[in-house]
CSV table of C-alpha atoms in Angstrom, one decimal:
chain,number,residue,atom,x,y,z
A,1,UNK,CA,146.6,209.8,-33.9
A,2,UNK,CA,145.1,206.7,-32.5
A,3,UNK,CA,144.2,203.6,-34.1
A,4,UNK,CA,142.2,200.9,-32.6
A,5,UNK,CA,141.7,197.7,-34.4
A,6,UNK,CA,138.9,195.0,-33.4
A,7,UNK,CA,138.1,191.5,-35.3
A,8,UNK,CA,135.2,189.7,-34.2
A,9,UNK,CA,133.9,186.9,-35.7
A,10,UNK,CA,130.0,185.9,-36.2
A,11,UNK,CA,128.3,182.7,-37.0
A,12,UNK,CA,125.6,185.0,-38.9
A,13,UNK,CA,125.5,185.8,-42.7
A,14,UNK,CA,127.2,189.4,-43.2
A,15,UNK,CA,123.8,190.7,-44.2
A,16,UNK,CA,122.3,190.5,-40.8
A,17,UNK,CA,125.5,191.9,-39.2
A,18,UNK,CA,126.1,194.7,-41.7
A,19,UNK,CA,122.3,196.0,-40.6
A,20,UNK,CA,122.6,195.6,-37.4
A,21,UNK,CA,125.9,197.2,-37.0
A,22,UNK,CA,124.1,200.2,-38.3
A,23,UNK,CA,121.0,199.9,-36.2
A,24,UNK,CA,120.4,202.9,-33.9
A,25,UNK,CA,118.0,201.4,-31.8
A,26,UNK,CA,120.3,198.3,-31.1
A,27,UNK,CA,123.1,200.5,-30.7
A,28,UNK,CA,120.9,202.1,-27.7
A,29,UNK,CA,120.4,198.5,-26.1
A,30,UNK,CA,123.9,197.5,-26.5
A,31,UNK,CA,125.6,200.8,-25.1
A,32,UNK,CA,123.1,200.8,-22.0
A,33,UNK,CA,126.1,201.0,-19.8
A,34,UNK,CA,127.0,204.9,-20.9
A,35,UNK,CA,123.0,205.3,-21.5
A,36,UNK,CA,123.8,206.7,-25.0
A,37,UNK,CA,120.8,208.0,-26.7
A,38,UNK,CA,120.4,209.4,-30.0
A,39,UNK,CA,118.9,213.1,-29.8
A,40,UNK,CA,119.0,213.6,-32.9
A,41,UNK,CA,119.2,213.5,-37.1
A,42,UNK,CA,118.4,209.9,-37.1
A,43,UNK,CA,117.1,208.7,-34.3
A,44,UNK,CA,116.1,205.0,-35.0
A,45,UNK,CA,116.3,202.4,-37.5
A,46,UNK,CA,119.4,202.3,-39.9
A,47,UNK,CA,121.4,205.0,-40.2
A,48,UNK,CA,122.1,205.2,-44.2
A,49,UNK,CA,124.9,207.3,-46.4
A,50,UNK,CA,124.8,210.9,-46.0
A,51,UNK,CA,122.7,210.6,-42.7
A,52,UNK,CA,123.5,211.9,-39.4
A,53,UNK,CA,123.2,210.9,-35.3
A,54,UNK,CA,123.9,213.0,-32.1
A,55,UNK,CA,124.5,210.6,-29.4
A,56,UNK,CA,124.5,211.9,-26.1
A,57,UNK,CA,126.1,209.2,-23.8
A,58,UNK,CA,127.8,209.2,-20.1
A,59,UNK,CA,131.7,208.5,-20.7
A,60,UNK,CA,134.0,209.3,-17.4
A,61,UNK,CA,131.2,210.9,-15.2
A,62,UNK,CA,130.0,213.5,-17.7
A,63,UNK,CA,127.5,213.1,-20.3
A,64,UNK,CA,129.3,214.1,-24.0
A,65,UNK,CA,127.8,215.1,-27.3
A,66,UNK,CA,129.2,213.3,-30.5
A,67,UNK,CA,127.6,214.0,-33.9
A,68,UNK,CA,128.7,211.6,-37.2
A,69,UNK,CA,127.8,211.3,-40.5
A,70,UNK,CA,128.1,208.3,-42.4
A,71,UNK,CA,130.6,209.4,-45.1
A,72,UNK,CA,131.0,206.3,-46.9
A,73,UNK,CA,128.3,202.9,-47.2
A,74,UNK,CA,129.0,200.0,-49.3
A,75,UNK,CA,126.0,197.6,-48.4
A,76,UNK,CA,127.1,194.7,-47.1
A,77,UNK,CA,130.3,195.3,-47.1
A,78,UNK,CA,131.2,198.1,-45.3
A,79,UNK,CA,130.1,201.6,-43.7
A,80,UNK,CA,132.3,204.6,-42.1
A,81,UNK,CA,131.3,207.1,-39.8
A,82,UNK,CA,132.9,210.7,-39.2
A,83,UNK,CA,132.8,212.9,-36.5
A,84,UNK,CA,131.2,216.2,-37.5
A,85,UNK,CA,131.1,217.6,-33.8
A,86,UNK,CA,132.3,216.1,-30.6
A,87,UNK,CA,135.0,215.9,-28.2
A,88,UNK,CA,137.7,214.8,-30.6
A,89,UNK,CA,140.2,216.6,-33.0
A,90,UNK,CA,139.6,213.7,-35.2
A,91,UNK,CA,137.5,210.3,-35.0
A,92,UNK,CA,136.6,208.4,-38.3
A,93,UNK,CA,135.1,204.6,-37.6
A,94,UNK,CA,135.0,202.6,-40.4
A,95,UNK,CA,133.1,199.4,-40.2
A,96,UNK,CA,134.0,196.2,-42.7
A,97,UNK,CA,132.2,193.0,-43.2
A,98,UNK,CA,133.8,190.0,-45.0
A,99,UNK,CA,131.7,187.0,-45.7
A,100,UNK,CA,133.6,183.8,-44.1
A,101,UNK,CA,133.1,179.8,-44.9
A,102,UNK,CA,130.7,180.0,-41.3
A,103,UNK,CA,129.4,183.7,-41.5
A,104,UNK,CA,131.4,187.3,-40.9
A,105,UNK,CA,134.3,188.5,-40.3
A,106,UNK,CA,133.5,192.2,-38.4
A,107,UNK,CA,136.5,194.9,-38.5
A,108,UNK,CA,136.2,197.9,-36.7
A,109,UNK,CA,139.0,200.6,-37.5
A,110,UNK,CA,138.6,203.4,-35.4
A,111,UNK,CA,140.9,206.2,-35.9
A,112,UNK,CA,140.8,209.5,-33.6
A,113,UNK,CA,143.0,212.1,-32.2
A,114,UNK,CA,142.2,213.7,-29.2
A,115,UNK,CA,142.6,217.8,-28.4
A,116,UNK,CA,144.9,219.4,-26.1
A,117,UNK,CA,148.3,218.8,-27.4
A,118,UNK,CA,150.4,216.1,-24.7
A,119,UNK,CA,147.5,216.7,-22.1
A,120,UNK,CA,145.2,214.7,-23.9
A,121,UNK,CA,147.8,212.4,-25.2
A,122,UNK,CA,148.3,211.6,-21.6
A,123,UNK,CA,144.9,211.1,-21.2
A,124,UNK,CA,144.5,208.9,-24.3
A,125,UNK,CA,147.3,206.7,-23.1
A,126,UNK,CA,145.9,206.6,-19.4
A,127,UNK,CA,142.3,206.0,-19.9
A,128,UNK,CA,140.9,206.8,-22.9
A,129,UNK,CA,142.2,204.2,-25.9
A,130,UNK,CA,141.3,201.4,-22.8
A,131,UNK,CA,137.9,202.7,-22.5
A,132,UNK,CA,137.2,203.0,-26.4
A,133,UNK,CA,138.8,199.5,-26.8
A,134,UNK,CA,136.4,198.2,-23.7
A,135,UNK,CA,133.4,200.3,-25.4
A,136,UNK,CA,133.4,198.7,-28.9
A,137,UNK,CA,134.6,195.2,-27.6
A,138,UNK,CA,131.2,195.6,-25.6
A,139,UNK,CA,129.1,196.2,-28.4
A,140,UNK,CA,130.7,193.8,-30.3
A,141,UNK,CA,129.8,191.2,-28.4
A,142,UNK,CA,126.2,192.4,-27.9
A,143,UNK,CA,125.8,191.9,-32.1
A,144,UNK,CA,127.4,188.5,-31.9
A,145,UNK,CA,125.6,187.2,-28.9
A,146,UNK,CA,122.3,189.0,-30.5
A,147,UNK,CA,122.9,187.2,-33.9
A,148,UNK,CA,123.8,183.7,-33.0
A,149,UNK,CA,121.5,183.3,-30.4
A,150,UNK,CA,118.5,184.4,-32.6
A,151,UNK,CA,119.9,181.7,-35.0
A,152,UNK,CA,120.3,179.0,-32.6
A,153,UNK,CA,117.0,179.5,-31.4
A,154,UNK,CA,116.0,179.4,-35.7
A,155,UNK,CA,117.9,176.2,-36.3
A,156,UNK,CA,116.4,174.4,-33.2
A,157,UNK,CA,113.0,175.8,-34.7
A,158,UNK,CA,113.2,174.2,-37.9
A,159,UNK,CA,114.6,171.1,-36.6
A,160,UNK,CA,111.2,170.4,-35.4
A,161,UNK,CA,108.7,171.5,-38.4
């Protein structure tokens, strides 16, 4: 089993990052690099408890199916998604949200085991934890940039009414 633990903070209240976090059609924008689209169950808007997405996306040359469910949803606080089918033994991303003194603390603990006995733990030691690592970072960044930049652009707003 692999873990992979991320922190990134956000100068946004955790409201706005919990949703979207949980946006599919943000997740779209900000995973434009693997063109992952969502073919189907829910295929826009926020993805809620019990609900599923199929994201077909282009990971090392070959586009790859993954379906999750969200399995647990503790608004704003917290969401988990599970694999249900995909190229993993095991994946389970859970998503936290802590309010902070100047906005969010994000967590992403992803959790996954890949098939294939020591073939694809070589793999997941080679290539793949780096690429999931680079992956999330990515869309991390996406949701902070996203979130203070629409709020700089509010405060500079109101500055002038």
């Amino acid at each position: 089993m692999t873990t992979i633990r991320l922190t990134t903070q956000i100068k946004t209240p955790v409201k706005e990052v919990f949703d979207l976090a949980r946006s599919i059609d943000f997740h779209m924008i900000s995973a434009n690099k693997t063109k992952e689209k969502a073919i189907a169950g829910k295929t826009s808007g926020l993805i809620e408890l019990g609900e599923t997405v199929t994201w077909r996306g282009l990971h090392f040359g070959i586009y790859l199916i993954h379906k999750s469910i969200i399995t647990e949803y503790e608004s704003p606080n917290n969401f988990t998604d599970e694999m249900v089918k995909g190229c993993f033994k095991f994946f389970k991303h859970q998503h936290i949200f802590y309010k902070t003194a100047f906005g969010t603390e994000m967590i992403d603990i992803l959790e996954y085991e890949t098939p294939y006995g020591i073939l694809g733990k070589l793999f997941d030691n080679l290539a793949l934890k780096k690429h999931l690592t680079q992956f999330l970072s990515a869309r991390n960044q996406s949701i902070k940039l996203y979130l203070e930049s629409k709020n700089v652009v509010k405060s500079h707003h109101n500055n002038y009414l």
